[in-house]
C-alpha angles and dihedrals in degrees: 000000000000118000116243131226109271094020114137115231108186105305092339130093116211112235104173145331114264100185147321137223138179094281107025147014124225122217135187109234141171132226103210097194093053094030088227127146113215143172116242120202112198127187115239115254089236089063094056094087091061110076091194091065091050090050091049091050094050093044090054089058093047094047098047093041087066093055122084112180132135091235100046118084104244124225114223102183148356119211143145129239117197089338096312115118118223138180123220112212140171111281110240109199102208139056141279122271087247091058092047092050091051089060094051145311119296120244119251091251091053091051093051092049093046093050091049092052098042092043090054092048094049094045089052091050091047091051087054089053096253124132117196097201096187107065109161138132094270090058094054113080123196119200128213090271090056092251111149124220131190108229142179110044089181092128096038124135133202102226098200093054099035088232124149135184090232137036115289097230094072128091102242131212139038114297098234092052103029120124120237092246092051089048089054090053094245115174099199096071121160138182092292091072089063090043090057091050091049087049089057090052090051091047090053092048095048103033097034102240138046111266097239127044133150144154094273133039087229093064092046091054090051091052093052089056101042117003114096115247112264099244111243094228090051087057097041122008091200090075111097118241090238091059090045090055090054092053093046091053094045091050100045112143090225110069091213090064094056129087115289093231140014087243089058090052093050092046093049091050092049092050092046091054094049097043092048090051088228107165106168140023123216106264088213093055093116091065092043090051094049091056095042095046091049089052092048091050091051091049092049093050091048091053096050112111100163124076120264107272101197126220117315120202134220109262123245124238131020099305116111127197108253116194102205134139117253130205108289089223090055091049091054093050093047091062100107095189117168096359098066094035089053092044093049093045092058096039094049094042090056089055094054095045104254117151121250091245099056107020098098095045094049094048093044090055090057092057088233096143104035090134099138088079095060108130117244095217097073109084117183105274133181095022136322103265135042119242104242121199106249136199092042124143119228089253093052093048091048090050091054090047091052088059095039106028095162097054108108092195092061087055087057089050091051091050091052092048091047093052089049087053090048092245101135095168092057090046094053093045090051092050092048092051093045093050090055089056097043119103092196105053095178095055092044093051093046089052091047089052091049092051092047090051092050090051092048093246095143099173091051092045091053093045096051092043090056091045089053089059090053094048091050096045096108099045120067096201094048090046093053089053092050090050088051096051111020092032093059092048094049092046091054099038095066087060102040102036130060098241134130113219092188090055091052091053093046090052090055104039140043120246091256091052091049091050095046105036112353099087092037093071099094104216093046095041094047092047089054089051092050093049090051089050092051089050089051092241090138100161091051090045091052092049092050091045093054090058092064101030098092094055105035107031091113093061122098090224089059093049093048094053094040087056090053091051094048091048092052088050090056095253096128100164093047088051091050090051091056093050092047089056087060093051090052093050123096093197101060119110110250096246090058091051090050092050092048092051091048091052091049091048090052089058090060094055 
């Protein structure tokens, strides 16, 4: 329920409503005893049922209460009134930077002063270990004396404690101002994420428009990660090259290439302005920028000759994508061909409820698994996985798909939402349709496997991991990436999940096929060996291992598992020798090198 003018809230008397958002409303109030005017931010009653919002609200108070800076809006108090939490803050009589920009462009002097103040505030917060994570014009307030304040730490994070005011599985920030690493969902953010966002604000102030805009937030996020920055001078030739260089550095895709602090950014901008002898910016630069940016976007789209690749994400864990050639012989042998296609067909069909008699025919008719025609020229670029919009309901995902029916990543989003709603049939249908649309089958399948893993759909995760191997069979770089991601998952899953790899193969192939080709497919054969080792069936493991040893003994996966088998057989030094071969190799995926080192270290204990 909204608070009314004259209503007493604790010691405060409500005077008027200043604004309202999706989570809270802000009021102007007065404390009679202290004769102090304040701003009160109160959580909406509708948010009270969500404990995460309450936690976020309280954490904002705790975080900002520890900050004391002349350009950060201070929090005076945190209380509850009739069960509704509220923050008491300094009242800033003025307007947001967004509001000021809507009335007209700022002067150059105003921009320099604003950058100096905000840069100082952010640097102070960063030194205190606090990231803002949502720097944008609407979170910068300017009072009647033209003093800027950084406001709304509702998405802030304490870096030293890893604490955040919201759940860590969400992509944080506002699309137009979000840093590439935030857009990827990275968890190890540092000050340079805020510096990028501040750089976007500066770009908008100087150039006249934000660099990336589109019809959907999804496309904007993609552009922040991959689309080259529209050069300021290409948008407006009046901008000096020295100022352009500052913006380019602030908005580097790689955080390590940006300024080390917000103060450094502000200082560099100030020096660039003074050394260039720039004294005034065109007050009509917003209109100039709109026309120029539209032209640049059209030119870029006209020059694109490769298919749209979607939004890849930063990978989780310690594994890094390593683009490195592998032995051509190994690449040939890693082509799983019909085995994995057949295996995945049967495994997936069982998940979506097709009968054993007609499952292969029905799926084949859809063209779902036409992976042999994947072109070799398309190595995985721009990351290994797509960024998939999360926290969607099925209805929301379907609504986005209605507007963008040919976007394969939205099919992934629908599949994730469907799994979360326990609708496996809808999930599998969405994945099938999306795969048909995807230009990069390997990346799509890896992402599908990753989503299935996150949603605890082990059979689907295994199936799509194996399919990714098949899709990447003709491209060494893609294959290395699949080995780095799917390989690690499959290696671990036989130990942590109650599955039977042998049973999966037997369900998919005849006895003759198993004898002739089943164990010769390396990823399947080696997984069977590892499971037999873990079950202490060492003779059977050795027999299975001998069937693949002649073809795959140059692969790090082979050497890792052979070391495990030798160790279980009591041949410690021979096991060590296998693992040391991995450490000396430059072609082993990182996770295999880590496992080998861990095994060797365990021998020393």
